[in-house]
Coordinates of C-alpha atoms (C1' of nucleotides) in Angstrom, one line a residue:
Chain A
X27 CA -39.9 -23.7 37.2
X28 CA -38.3 -20.9 38.9
X29 CA -34.6 -21.6 39.4
X30 CA -34.6 -20.1 42.8
X31 CA -37.3 -22.5 44.0
X32 CA -35.3 -25.3 42.5
X33 CA -32.2 -24.3 44.2
X34 CA -33.9 -24.1 47.6
X35 CA -35.5 -27.5 47.1
X36 CA -32.2 -29.2 46.3
X37 CA -30.2 -27.2 48.8
X38 CA -30.5 -29.9 51.5
X39 CA -28.8 -32.6 49.5
X40 CA -25.9 -30.5 48.3
X41 CA -22.3 -30.7 49.3
X42 CA -20.8 -27.9 51.4
X43 CA -19.5 -25.9 48.5
X44 CA -22.6 -26.3 46.4
X45 CA -24.6 -25.1 49.3
X46 CA -22.4 -22.0 49.5
X47 CA -23.2 -21.3 45.9
X48 CA -26.9 -21.9 46.4
X49 CA -27.0 -19.6 49.4
X50 CA -25.1 -16.9 47.6
X51 CA -27.5 -17.0 44.7
X52 CA -30.6 -17.0 46.9
X53 CA -29.3 -14.0 48.8
X54 CA -28.0 -12.0 45.9
X55 CA -30.3 -13.1 43.0
X56 CA -30.7 -9.5 42.0
X57 CA -26.9 -8.9 41.8
X58 CA -26.2 -12.0 39.8
X59 CA -26.4 -10.0 36.6
X60 CA -22.9 -8.6 37.3
X61 CA -21.2 -11.9 38.1
X62 CA -19.4 -14.1 35.7
X63 CA -18.9 -17.6 36.8
X64 CA -15.3 -16.7 37.6
X65 CA -16.2 -13.7 39.7
X66 CA -18.7 -15.7 41.5
X67 CA -16.1 -18.4 42.2
X68 CA -13.7 -15.7 43.4
X69 CA -16.3 -14.2 45.7
X70 CA -16.8 -17.6 47.3
X71 CA -13.2 -18.6 47.1
X72 CA -14.0 -21.7 45.1
X73 CA -13.1 -22.8 41.6
X74 CA -14.9 -21.6 38.6
X75 CA -15.5 -25.1 37.4
X76 CA -17.5 -25.8 40.6
X77 CA -19.9 -23.0 39.6
X78 CA -20.4 -24.4 36.2
X79 CA -20.9 -27.9 37.5
X80 CA -23.4 -26.5 39.9
X81 CA -25.4 -25.0 37.1
X82 CA -25.3 -28.2 35.1
X83 CA -26.4 -30.3 38.0
X84 CA -29.5 -28.2 38.3
X85 CA -30.4 -29.0 34.8
X86 CA -29.3 -25.8 33.0
X87 CA -27.2 -25.8 29.9
X88 CA -24.5 -23.9 31.7
X89 CA -23.9 -21.0 33.9
X90 CA -25.2 -18.3 31.6
X91 CA -28.4 -20.3 31.2
X92 CA -28.9 -20.4 34.9
X93 CA -28.1 -16.7 35.2
X94 CA -30.6 -15.9 32.6
X95 CA -33.3 -17.9 34.4
X96 CA -32.6 -16.2 37.7
X97 CA -32.9 -12.8 35.9
X98 CA -36.3 -13.8 34.6
X99 CA -37.4 -14.9 38.1
X100 CA -36.2 -11.8 39.7
X101 CA -38.0 -9.7 37.1
X102 CA -41.2 -11.5 37.6
X103 CA -41.0 -11.3 41.4
X104 CA -40.1 -7.6 41.5
X105 CA -42.7 -6.8 38.9
X106 CA -45.5 -6.9 41.4
X107 CA -43.5 -4.8 43.8
X108 CA -42.9 -2.1 41.2
X109 CA -46.6 -1.9 40.5
X110 CA -47.6 -1.5 44.1
X111 CA -44.9 1.0 44.8
X112 CA -45.9 3.0 41.9
X113 CA -49.4 3.3 43.2
X114 CA -48.3 4.4 46.7
X115 CA -48.7 8.0 47.6
X116 CA -45.1 9.1 48.1
X117 CA -44.1 7.8 44.7
X118 CA -46.1 10.7 43.2
X119 CA -43.4 13.1 44.5
X120 CA -40.6 11.4 42.7
X121 CA -42.5 10.8 39.5
X122 CA -41.8 13.2 36.8
X123 CA -44.2 15.7 35.5
X124 CA -44.6 13.8 32.3
X125 CA -45.7 10.7 34.2
X126 CA -48.4 12.4 36.3
X127 CA -49.7 14.2 33.3
X128 CA -49.9 11.0 31.4
X129 CA -51.8 9.4 34.2
X130 CA -54.3 12.2 34.3
X131 CA -54.8 11.8 30.6
X132 CA -55.2 8.1 30.8
X133 CA -57.9 8.6 33.5
X134 CA -59.8 11.0 31.3
X135 CA -59.5 8.7 28.4
X136 CA -60.8 5.8 30.3
X137 CA -63.7 7.7 31.8
X138 CA -64.6 8.8 28.3
X139 CA -64.4 5.3 27.0
X140 CA -66.7 4.1 29.8
X141 CA -69.5 6.7 29.1
X142 CA -69.7 6.0 25.4
X143 CA -71.5 2.7 24.7
X144 CA -69.4 0.8 22.1
X145 CA -72.6 0.1 20.2
X146 CA -73.3 3.8 19.9
X147 CA -69.8 4.3 18.6
X148 CA -70.5 1.6 16.0
X149 CA -73.7 3.3 15.0
X150 CA -72.1 6.6 14.6
X151 CA -69.3 5.1 12.6
X152 CA -71.9 3.5 10.3
X153 CA -73.9 6.7 10.1
X154 CA -70.8 8.6 9.0
X155 CA -69.8 5.8 6.6
X156 CA -73.0 5.9 4.6
X157 CA -73.4 9.7 4.8
X158 CA -73.6 11.7 1.6
X159 CA -71.7 14.8 2.9
X160 CA -70.4 15.4 6.3
X161 CA -70.2 18.8 7.8
X162 CA -67.9 19.4 10.8
X163 CA -67.9 22.5 12.9
X164 CA -66.3 23.6 16.2
X165 CA -65.0 26.8 17.7
X166 CA -61.7 27.4 19.4
X167 CA -60.0 24.3 20.6
X168 CA -63.0 22.3 19.4
X169 CA -62.3 23.6 16.0
X170 CA -58.9 21.9 15.8
X171 CA -60.4 18.6 16.7
X172 CA -63.2 19.1 14.2
X173 CA -60.7 20.0 11.6
X174 CA -58.5 17.0 12.2
X175 CA -61.4 14.7 12.2
X176 CA -62.8 16.2 9.0
X177 CA -59.4 15.6 7.4
X178 CA -59.5 12.0 8.5
X179 CA -62.9 11.5 7.0
X180 CA -61.8 13.0 3.8
X181 CA -58.9 10.6 3.6
X182 CA -61.4 7.8 3.8
X183 CA -63.2 9.1 0.8
X184 CA -66.1 10.8 2.5
X185 CA -67.0 14.1 1.2
X186 CA -66.4 16.5 4.1
X187 CA -66.7 20.2 4.8
X188 CA -65.1 21.8 7.8
X189 CA -65.6 25.3 9.2
X190 CA -64.5 27.2 12.3
X191 CA -67.1 29.8 11.6
X192 CA -70.9 29.5 12.1
X193 CA -71.5 32.1 9.5
X194 CA -69.7 30.3 6.8
X195 CA -71.1 27.1 7.9
X196 CA -74.6 28.5 7.5
X197 CA -73.9 29.0 3.9
X198 CA -72.5 25.6 3.4
X199 CA -75.4 24.0 5.1
X200 CA -77.8 25.4 2.7
X201 CA -76.9 22.6 0.3
X202 CA -77.5 19.9 2.9
X203 CA -80.0 17.1 2.1
X204 CA -81.3 13.9 3.5
X205 CA -78.5 11.5 4.3
X206 CA -76.0 14.2 5.2
X207 CA -74.5 14.5 8.6
X208 CA -73.5 17.4 10.8
X209 CA -70.9 16.9 13.5
X210 CA -70.9 19.7 16.0
X211 CA -68.0 19.9 18.4
X212 CA -68.7 22.0 21.5
X213 CA -67.2 21.3 24.8
X214 CA -70.1 22.9 26.8
X215 CA -72.8 22.5 24.2
X216 CA -74.0 26.0 25.0
X217 CA -73.2 27.8 21.8
X218 CA -76.4 29.5 20.6
X219 CA -75.0 29.8 17.1
X220 CA -74.1 26.1 16.9
X221 CA -77.5 25.1 18.3
X222 CA -79.2 27.1 15.7
X223 CA -77.1 25.6 13.0
X224 CA -78.1 22.2 14.2
X225 CA -81.8 23.1 14.0
X226 CA -81.4 24.3 10.5
X227 CA -79.6 21.2 9.6
X228 CA -82.3 18.9 10.9
X229 CA -84.9 20.9 9.0
X230 CA -83.1 19.9 5.9
X231 CA -83.4 16.2 7.1
X232 CA -79.8 15.8 8.0
X233 CA -78.6 13.9 11.0
X234 CA -76.8 15.8 13.8
X235 CA -74.0 14.2 15.9
X236 CA -73.0 16.2 18.9
X237 CA -69.6 16.0 20.6
X238 CA -69.7 17.6 24.0
X239 CA -68.9 17.2 27.6
X240 CA -70.8 14.7 29.6
X241 CA -73.2 17.3 30.9
X242 CA -76.7 17.9 30.0
X243 CA -76.7 20.7 27.4
X244 CA -79.0 21.9 24.7
X245 CA -76.8 20.8 21.9
X246 CA -76.6 17.2 23.1
X247 CA -80.3 17.2 23.9
X248 CA -81.4 17.8 20.3
X249 CA -78.8 15.7 18.5
X250 CA -79.6 12.4 16.8
X251 CA -76.4 10.8 18.2
X252 CA -74.0 12.0 20.8
X253 CA -70.4 11.5 21.7
X254 CA -69.5 12.3 25.2
X255 CA -66.2 13.4 26.8
X256 CA -65.2 13.3 30.4
X257 CA -62.1 15.1 31.7
X258 CA -61.6 16.8 35.0
X259 CA -58.8 18.5 36.8
X260 CA -58.9 21.2 39.3
X261 CA -55.9 22.9 37.7
X262 CA -57.2 25.2 35.0
X263 CA -54.2 24.8 32.8
X264 CA -54.4 21.0 32.9
X265 CA -58.0 20.5 32.2
X266 CA -58.0 21.6 28.6
X267 CA -55.1 19.1 27.9
X268 CA -57.2 16.3 29.3
X269 CA -60.3 17.3 27.4
X270 CA -58.4 17.4 24.2
X271 CA -56.8 14.0 24.8
X272 CA -60.0 12.3 25.7
X273 CA -61.8 13.9 22.8
X274 CA -59.1 12.8 20.5
X275 CA -59.1 9.3 21.7
X276 CA -62.9 9.1 21.3
X277 CA -62.7 10.4 17.7
X278 CA -59.9 8.0 17.0
X279 CA -62.0 5.1 18.0
X280 CA -64.8 6.2 15.7
X281 CA -62.3 6.6 12.9
X282 CA -60.8 3.2 13.4
X283 CA -64.3 1.7 13.3
X284 CA -64.8 3.3 10.0
X285 CA -61.7 1.8 8.5
X286 CA -62.9 -1.2 6.7
X287 CA -62.3 -2.7 3.3
X288 CA -63.1 -0.1 0.6
X289 CA -62.5 2.9 2.7
X290 CA -59.2 1.6 3.9
X291 CA -58.1 1.1 0.4
X292 CA -59.2 4.7 -0.4
X293 CA -57.2 5.9 2.6
X294 CA -54.0 4.2 1.4
X295 CA -54.4 5.6 -2.1
X296 CA -54.8 9.0 -0.6
X297 CA -51.8 8.6 1.6
X298 CA -49.7 7.6 -1.3
X299 CA -50.8 10.7 -3.2
X300 CA -49.9 12.8 -0.2
X301 CA -46.5 11.1 0.0
X302 CA -45.9 12.2 -3.5
X303 CA -46.8 15.7 -2.7
X304 CA -44.4 15.8 0.2
X305 CA -41.6 14.0 -1.5
X306 CA -38.4 16.1 -1.1
X307 CA -37.5 15.4 -4.7
X308 CA -40.2 17.9 -5.7
Chain B
X2 CA -35.9 0.9 31.4
X3 CA -37.2 -1.8 29.3
X4 CA -34.8 -2.6 26.5
X5 CA -37.6 -3.4 24.1
X6 CA -39.1 0.1 24.5
X7 CA -35.7 1.6 24.1
X8 CA -35.1 -0.4 20.9
X9 CA -38.4 0.7 19.5
X10 CA -37.7 4.3 20.4
X11 CA -34.4 4.3 18.7
X12 CA -35.4 2.3 15.7
X13 CA -36.0 5.3 13.6
X14 CA -32.5 6.6 13.5
X15 CA -30.9 3.2 13.1
X16 CA -29.1 2.1 10.0
X17 CA -30.6 -0.7 7.9
X18 CA -28.6 -3.5 9.6
X19 CA -29.3 -2.2 13.0
X20 CA -32.9 -2.0 12.2
X21 CA -32.8 -5.7 11.1
X22 CA -31.4 -6.5 14.5
X23 CA -34.0 -4.4 16.3
X24 CA -36.8 -6.0 14.4
X25 CA -35.6 -9.4 15.1
X26 CA -35.3 -8.8 18.8
X27 CA -38.7 -7.2 19.0
X28 CA -40.3 -10.1 17.1
X29 CA -38.4 -12.8 18.8
X30 CA -37.6 -11.4 22.2
X31 CA -38.8 -14.6 23.9
X32 CA -36.4 -16.7 21.8
X33 CA -33.4 -14.6 22.4
X34 CA -32.4 -16.9 25.2
X35 CA -31.1 -19.4 22.8
X36 CA -29.2 -17.1 20.6
X37 CA -25.5 -16.2 21.0
X38 CA -24.3 -13.1 19.3
X39 CA -22.8 -15.2 16.6
X40 CA -26.0 -17.2 16.0
X41 CA -28.0 -14.1 15.9
X42 CA -25.6 -12.7 13.3
X43 CA -25.9 -15.8 11.2
X44 CA -29.6 -15.7 11.3
X45 CA -29.6 -12.2 10.0
X46 CA -26.6 -12.8 7.7
X47 CA -24.6 -10.1 9.3
X48 CA -21.4 -10.0 11.2
X49 CA -21.2 -10.8 14.9
X50 CA -19.4 -7.6 15.6
X51 CA -22.5 -5.7 14.4
X52 CA -24.6 -7.4 17.0
X53 CA -22.1 -6.4 19.7
X54 CA -21.9 -2.9 18.5
X55 CA -25.7 -2.7 18.4
X56 CA -25.8 -3.7 22.1
X57 CA -23.2 -1.2 23.1
X58 CA -24.8 1.6 21.2
X59 CA -28.0 1.0 23.2
X60 CA -26.0 1.5 26.4
X61 CA -25.5 -2.0 27.5
X62 CA -22.2 -3.4 28.6
X63 CA -22.3 -5.9 25.7
X64 CA -24.5 -8.5 24.1
X65 CA -25.0 -10.7 27.1
X66 CA -26.1 -7.7 29.1
X67 CA -28.7 -6.7 26.5
X68 CA -29.8 -10.3 26.4
X69 CA -30.2 -10.5 30.1
X70 CA -32.3 -7.3 30.1
X71 CA -34.5 -8.6 27.3
X72 CA -35.0 -11.7 29.4
X73 CA -36.2 -9.6 32.3
X74 CA -38.5 -7.6 30.1
X75 CA -40.0 -10.6 28.5
X76 CA -40.5 -12.2 32.0
X77 CA -42.3 -9.0 33.2
X78 CA -44.4 -8.7 30.1
X79 CA -45.5 -12.2 29.9
X80 CA -46.3 -12.1 33.6
X81 CA -48.6 -9.2 33.0
X82 CA -50.2 -10.9 30.1
X83 CA -51.0 -13.9 32.1
X84 CA -52.6 -11.7 34.7
X85 CA -54.8 -9.7 32.3
X86 CA -55.7 -12.7 30.2
X87 CA -56.6 -14.7 33.2
X88 CA -58.8 -11.9 34.6
X89 CA -61.1 -11.5 31.6
X90 CA -60.6 -13.7 28.6
X91 CA -63.7 -12.7 26.8
X92 CA -63.7 -9.0 27.7
X93 CA -60.6 -8.7 25.6
X94 CA -62.6 -9.5 22.5
X95 CA -65.4 -6.9 23.2
X96 CA -63.3 -4.0 24.1
X97 CA -60.3 -4.9 22.0
X98 CA -60.5 -2.0 19.6
X99 CA -60.4 0.8 22.2
X100 CA -58.1 -1.1 24.4
X101 CA -55.5 -2.0 21.8
X102 CA -55.6 1.4 20.3
X103 CA -55.0 2.9 23.7
X104 CA -52.1 0.6 24.3
X105 CA -50.5 1.5 21.0
X106 CA -50.9 5.1 21.8
X107 CA -49.4 4.7 25.2
X108 CA -46.4 2.9 23.7
X109 CA -45.8 5.7 21.3
X110 CA -46.1 8.3 24.1
X111 CA -43.7 6.4 26.2
X112 CA -41.2 6.0 23.4
X113 CA -41.5 9.7 22.7
X114 CA -40.9 10.5 26.3
X115 CA -37.8 8.4 26.4
X116 CA -36.1 10.1 23.4
X117 CA -36.6 13.6 24.7
X118 CA -34.3 14.5 27.4
X119 CA -36.3 16.2 30.2
X120 CA -33.6 18.9 30.4
X121 CA -34.0 19.7 26.8
X122 CA -37.7 20.1 27.4
X123 CA -37.0 22.5 30.2
X124 CA -34.7 24.5 28.0
X125 CA -37.3 24.7 25.2
X126 CA -39.9 25.8 27.7
X127 CA -37.6 28.5 29.0
X128 CA -36.7 29.5 25.5
X129 CA -40.4 29.9 24.6
X130 CA -41.1 31.6 27.9
X131 CA -38.6 34.5 27.3
X132 CA -39.2 34.7 23.6
X133 CA -40.4 38.0 22.2
X134 CA -42.6 36.6 19.5
X135 CA -43.3 33.0 18.7
X136 CA -44.0 31.8 15.2
X137 CA -45.6 28.4 14.7
X138 CA -45.9 26.6 11.3
X139 CA -46.9 23.2 10.2
X140 CA -48.6 21.7 7.1
X141 CA -51.4 19.2 7.0
X142 CA -51.8 17.3 10.3
X143 CA -48.8 19.0 11.7
X144 CA -50.7 22.2 11.2
X145 CA -53.4 21.3 13.6
X146 CA -50.9 20.6 16.3
X147 CA -49.1 23.8 15.5
X148 CA -52.3 25.7 15.7
X149 CA -53.3 24.2 19.0
X150 CA -50.0 24.8 20.5
X151 CA -49.9 28.4 19.3
X152 CA -53.2 29.0 20.9
X153 CA -51.9 27.6 24.2
X154 CA -49.0 29.9 24.0
X155 CA -51.2 32.9 23.3
X156 CA -53.3 32.0 26.4
X157 CA -50.1 32.2 28.5
X158 CA -49.6 35.7 27.3
X159 CA -46.9 35.0 24.7
X160 CA -47.3 36.8 21.5
X161 CA -47.8 34.1 18.9
X162 CA -48.3 33.8 15.2
X163 CA -49.6 30.7 13.5
X164 CA -49.7 29.8 9.8
X165 CA -50.5 26.8 7.7
X166 CA -48.9 28.3 4.8
X167 CA -45.2 28.9 4.1
X168 CA -46.0 31.7 1.8
X169 CA -47.8 33.7 4.4
X170 CA -45.3 32.7 7.0
X171 CA -42.5 34.2 4.9
X172 CA -44.3 37.5 5.1
X173 CA -44.7 37.3 8.8
X174 CA -41.2 36.3 9.4
X175 CA -39.9 39.4 7.8
X176 CA -40.6 41.1 11.1
X177 CA -38.7 38.6 13.2
X178 CA -35.8 39.8 15.3
X179 CA -33.3 38.5 17.9
X180 CA -35.1 36.8 20.7
X181 CA -38.0 35.5 18.6
X182 CA -38.6 31.8 18.2
X183 CA -39.9 29.8 15.2
X184 CA -41.4 26.4 15.9
X185 CA -41.5 24.2 12.8
X186 CA -43.8 21.1 12.9
X187 CA -42.9 18.6 10.2
X188 CA -43.3 14.9 10.7
X189 CA -40.6 14.0 8.2
X190 CA -38.6 17.2 8.4
X191 CA -38.1 17.1 4.6
X192 CA -40.2 20.0 3.5
X193 CA -38.0 22.3 1.5
X194 CA -40.3 25.3 2.0
X195 CA -40.1 24.9 5.8
X196 CA -36.3 24.4 5.8
X197 CA -35.9 27.5 3.8
X198 CA -38.2 29.3 6.2
X199 CA -36.0 28.2 9.1
X200 CA -32.9 29.4 7.3
X201 CA -34.4 32.8 6.8
X202 CA -35.5 32.9 10.4
X203 CA -32.0 32.1 11.6
X204 CA -30.6 34.8 9.4
X205 CA -32.7 37.3 11.3
X206 CA -31.1 35.9 14.6
X207 CA -34.2 34.0 15.7
X208 CA -34.0 30.6 17.3
X209 CA -35.6 27.6 15.5
X210 CA -37.2 24.7 17.3
X211 CA -38.0 21.7 15.2
X212 CA -40.7 19.2 15.9
X213 CA -40.1 16.1 13.8
X214 CA -40.0 12.3 13.9
X215 CA -37.0 10.8 15.5
X216 CA -35.2 10.3 12.2
X217 CA -32.3 12.3 11.0
X218 CA -33.7 15.0 8.7
X219 CA -32.5 18.3 7.4
X220 CA -35.0 20.3 9.5
X221 CA -33.8 18.8 12.7
X222 CA -30.2 19.0 11.7
X223 CA -30.3 22.8 11.5
X224 CA -32.5 23.6 14.4
X225 CA -31.3 25.2 17.6
X226 CA -33.5 22.9 19.6
X227 CA -35.4 19.8 18.7
X228 CA -38.4 17.9 19.9
X229 CA -38.6 14.3 18.7
X230 CA -41.6 12.0 18.2
X231 CA -41.6 8.3 18.0
X232 CA -44.7 6.4 16.8
X233 CA -44.9 3.2 14.8
X234 CA -47.6 0.9 13.5
X235 CA -47.6 -1.2 10.4
X236 CA -51.2 -0.3 9.8
X237 CA -51.3 2.8 7.8
X238 CA -54.5 4.1 9.2
X239 CA -53.3 3.7 12.8
X240 CA -49.9 5.3 12.6
X241 CA -51.1 8.9 12.1
X242 CA -53.2 8.5 15.2
X243 CA -50.2 7.4 17.2
X244 CA -48.1 10.1 15.8
X245 CA -50.7 12.7 16.7
X246 CA -51.1 11.4 20.3
X247 CA -47.4 11.3 20.9
X248 CA -46.8 14.7 19.5
X249 CA -49.6 16.1 21.5
X250 CA -48.3 14.6 24.7
X251 CA -44.9 16.0 24.0
X252 CA -46.3 19.5 23.4
X253 CA -48.4 19.2 26.5
X254 CA -45.3 18.6 28.5
X255 CA -43.6 21.7 27.2
X256 CA -46.8 23.6 27.9
X257 CA -47.1 22.5 31.4
X258 CA -43.4 23.3 32.0
X259 CA -44.2 26.9 30.9
X260 CA -47.1 27.3 33.3
X261 CA -45.5 29.0 36.2
X262 CA -46.5 32.0 38.4
X263 CA -47.1 35.0 36.1
X264 CA -48.0 33.1 33.0
X265 CA -50.4 30.9 34.9
X266 CA -52.2 34.0 36.1
X267 CA -52.4 35.4 32.6
X268 CA -53.8 32.1 31.5
X269 CA -56.6 32.2 34.1
X270 CA -57.4 35.8 33.1
X271 CA -57.7 34.8 29.5
X272 CA -59.8 31.8 30.3
X273 CA -62.2 34.0 32.2
X274 CA -62.5 36.3 29.3
X275 CA -63.2 33.4 27.0
X276 CA -65.8 32.1 29.4
X277 CA -67.5 35.4 29.0
X278 CA -67.5 35.2 25.3
X279 CA -69.0 31.8 25.3
X280 CA -71.5 32.5 27.9
X281 CA -75.0 31.5 26.7
X282 CA -76.5 34.7 28.1
X283 CA -74.8 36.7 25.3
Chain C
dG29 C1' -12.3 15.4 -6.6
dT30 C1' -11.1 14.2 -1.9
dC31 C1' -11.7 14.7 2.8
dG32 C1' -13.8 13.0 6.6
dC33 C1' -17.3 10.3 8.7
dG34 C1' -20.2 6.5 9.8
dG35 C1' -21.1 1.9 9.2
dT36 C1' -19.8 -2.9 8.2
dC37 C1' -17.0 -6.8 8.3
dA38 C1' -13.0 -10.0 8.8
dA39 C1' -9.5 -11.0 11.8
dT40 C1' -8.1 -11.3 16.2
dA41 C1' -7.6 -10.5 21.0
dA42 C1' -9.8 -11.0 25.4
dT43 C1' -12.9 -13.0 28.2
dT44 C1' -15.9 -16.3 29.7
dT45 C1' -17.5 -20.9 29.9
dA46 C1' -17.1 -26.0 29.6
dT47 C1' -14.3 -30.1 29.9
dT48 C1' -10.7 -33.0 31.2
dC49 C1' -7.7 -34.7 34.3
dT50 C1' -5.6 -35.1 38.6
dT51 C1' -5.7 -35.2 43.5
dG52 C1' -7.5 -36.3 47.8
dC53 C1' -10.9 -38.0 50.6
dT54 C1' -14.4 -41.4 52.0
dT55 C1' -16.7 -45.8 51.9
dC56 C1' -17.0 -50.5 51.5
dG57 C1' -15.8 -55.2 51.4
dA58 C1' -12.1 -58.7 51.3
Chain D
dT18 C1' -5.6 -53.0 57.0
dC19 C1' -5.5 -52.5 52.4
dG20 C1' -7.0 -51.5 48.0
dA21 C1' -10.8 -50.2 44.7
dA22 C1' -14.7 -47.6 43.6
dG23 C1' -17.0 -43.4 43.9
dC24 C1' -17.3 -38.7 44.3
dA25 C1' -16.2 -33.8 45.1
dA26 C1' -13.1 -30.2 44.2
dG27 C1' -9.6 -27.7 41.8
dA28 C1' -6.0 -26.8 38.2
dA29 C1' -5.2 -26.9 33.6
dT30 C1' -6.8 -26.5 29.3
dA31 C1' -9.9 -26.6 25.5
dA32 C1' -13.9 -24.5 23.5
dA33 C1' -17.0 -21.0 23.1
dT34 C1' -18.5 -16.6 23.2
dT35 C1' -17.7 -11.9 23.3
dA36 C1' -15.1 -7.5 22.5
dT37 C1' -11.8 -4.9 19.8
dT38 C1' -9.1 -3.6 16.1
dG39 C1' -8.1 -2.1 11.6
dA40 C1' -9.3 -2.1 6.9
dC41 C1' -12.6 -1.1 3.5
dC42 C1' -16.6 1.1 1.3
dG43 C1' -20.2 4.4 0.3
dC44 C1' -21.8 8.9 0.9
dG45 C1' -22.4 13.7 1.8
dA46 C1' -19.9 18.2 2.5
dC47 C1' -16.7 21.2 1.1

DNA sequence: GTCGCGGTCAATAATTTATTCTTGCTTCGA
DNA sequence: TCGAAGCAAGAATAAATTATTGACCGCGAC
C-alpha cells in the first residue's frame, strides 16, 4: 500500500509531533529524497529518534525504507502527469530535435506495421525461407535497403544476389528458375525498368515480392506478394528519413520471422566467421 | 533520466566489475530495495567501495541516491506494465514480435541519444557543413550506413565521396586537404585498415569523425570528433538490427541539424531533379 | 624497463540510522 | 493526594551503512 495513503489514514490518531512529521511528508513527498532522518528532524525541530520511531510505527523497517517507499509512490503518481504533459502541445517546443524526429519515425513505423497483415509477413518469410535463390534489387535509397536485406538473407544461408542496376540484374535473372524469388524495392513502384524485370522474372516462374509505398502502383499490382510502407511528412528533408526507418522496420520483422532453428544456427556460424575476419589480431 | 537506461547506455565502456554491478542491477532492479551497498558487494564478491564508486561514476550522490532512483524507475516501469498488460492481455501474444522488436529498437535509440551530447552533434553538423570534401567509409553493414549518409550529404550540396573499400579510399584520400572531413564507420573501431586511413587523413590536415560503438577503441581514441552508438541484445540475430537502427537514428539527427536555409534549398532542387529522372513518362 | 594511469580493495573515517535510557507528563486507582 | 503504570519525547550511544583514503596491481605508452 502506498505509504502516503497510510500516513494520511493514521494521521488522526497520532501525537502532535508525529502529526508534524506526517504533514511534512505529505506536503513534501517529492523532496524527501534529499532529507536524512537527521535533517528532517532538524527541519521540524524534533529529535532524530522520533523520525525513526515514526517510520517503524508505520510498519517500515526504518527510515530509509519509508523514504524508499515514498519515492516509489511519488514516481508512480507523477508518471501519469509526465505522460499527459508530454502529449500537450506546448511541450513540443521544449522537446529536442531528436525527440520529435523520433516520434515522427515511430508514427511511420506504426502505420507501416498496421498496413501489413502479420499473416502476409509470415507468408513472405516462408516464401523467402524455402526459396532457391533470392534476387534483390533497388535503386537509390531503395538500393541500400535492398543491399542490407540481401546481406541478412545471405547470413541466414539463403543464396542471394543483389544489384543496384537493372541492366546487371537482367543478366543475373536469366538464370532464375521455379522456386526463386525476386524482391523489388521501389518507393513509388513506377520504375519501368524494374517492372520489366519483374515481368521477365515471372516468365521464368519465379515469385516476385514488391516493396513499395502504400499507393497503388504497377509494380505492386503485378507482384505475387507485397510489402507496404507508410511514411509522411510535409518537410521534404524529413520524409526520406521516415520512409527509410519504416522500411527498415518492416524488413527487420520479416528477417526475424525467418530466424528459426537451422537458419539461426547458420547465422551464428556466419557471424563467427565474420568475427574472425574482423579480429584485430589479423 | 532513468538510471536503468543510463546504466545500460554506459555499460559498454565499463570495466569488468562495473559491468557485473550493472548487470545485477538491471536484472534485479526490483530487489535492490533490500540490498545495502555491502550486501550487494557480497553478492557479487566485490568490495563495497566498488559499489559506491560505481554509483558516483554514474552521477549519483552515492549508493542510496542511486538506489532511490532505481526505486522510482521500477515503480514507473511496473506501473506502465500493469497498464498495458491490463489493457490487452492476449494482444501481446499476437503482435509480440513486432512490438518487442520495436521496443528493443527504441531502447537502443534512446541509449544512443543519451551518450551523445547534443552539443557534440551540433559541432559535428557544423564541421560537416563547412567541410570542403567529405569522405565516408565503412565495411560490411557499416558500409550501408556510410553510403546512405554520404548520399544524404550529397543531396545537401556537400561534395562527398563514399567507399566500401579501404584500398580505393586510400587513393581518394590522396587528394584530401585542410578543411576536408573523413567519416569512418566501424562498429567495433578495431579495423586496422581504417585506423591507418584515419592517420593518413589527419596527416593531410583533415578532420576525422569516428562512428563506433560506445566502447573504448583505437579508432575513436584518435578521432577529432566521435559519434557513439549503444545497442544490446543477447540474441545474436537481433543485435545487428538494433545497432543499425540506433546508428541510423543518430545519423538522421546530424543530417537534420545540417538542414538549414541554403542547404535545404539545394536539397529540394536535387530532389526535384531526381523526381524527373524517376518520372514514369521517361 | 618504468612511468603513469585506471581500477580494485582493505582499512578507516564520516555519516546515517537504530536503540537504549532517562526524563517528564498524564492517567488511574488506592 | 500520592504513587505506579504507561507513554511520548529527547539525549546519548551503539550499530549500521556509506564515503574516503591510501596502497597495490596490471597494463599500455614512451
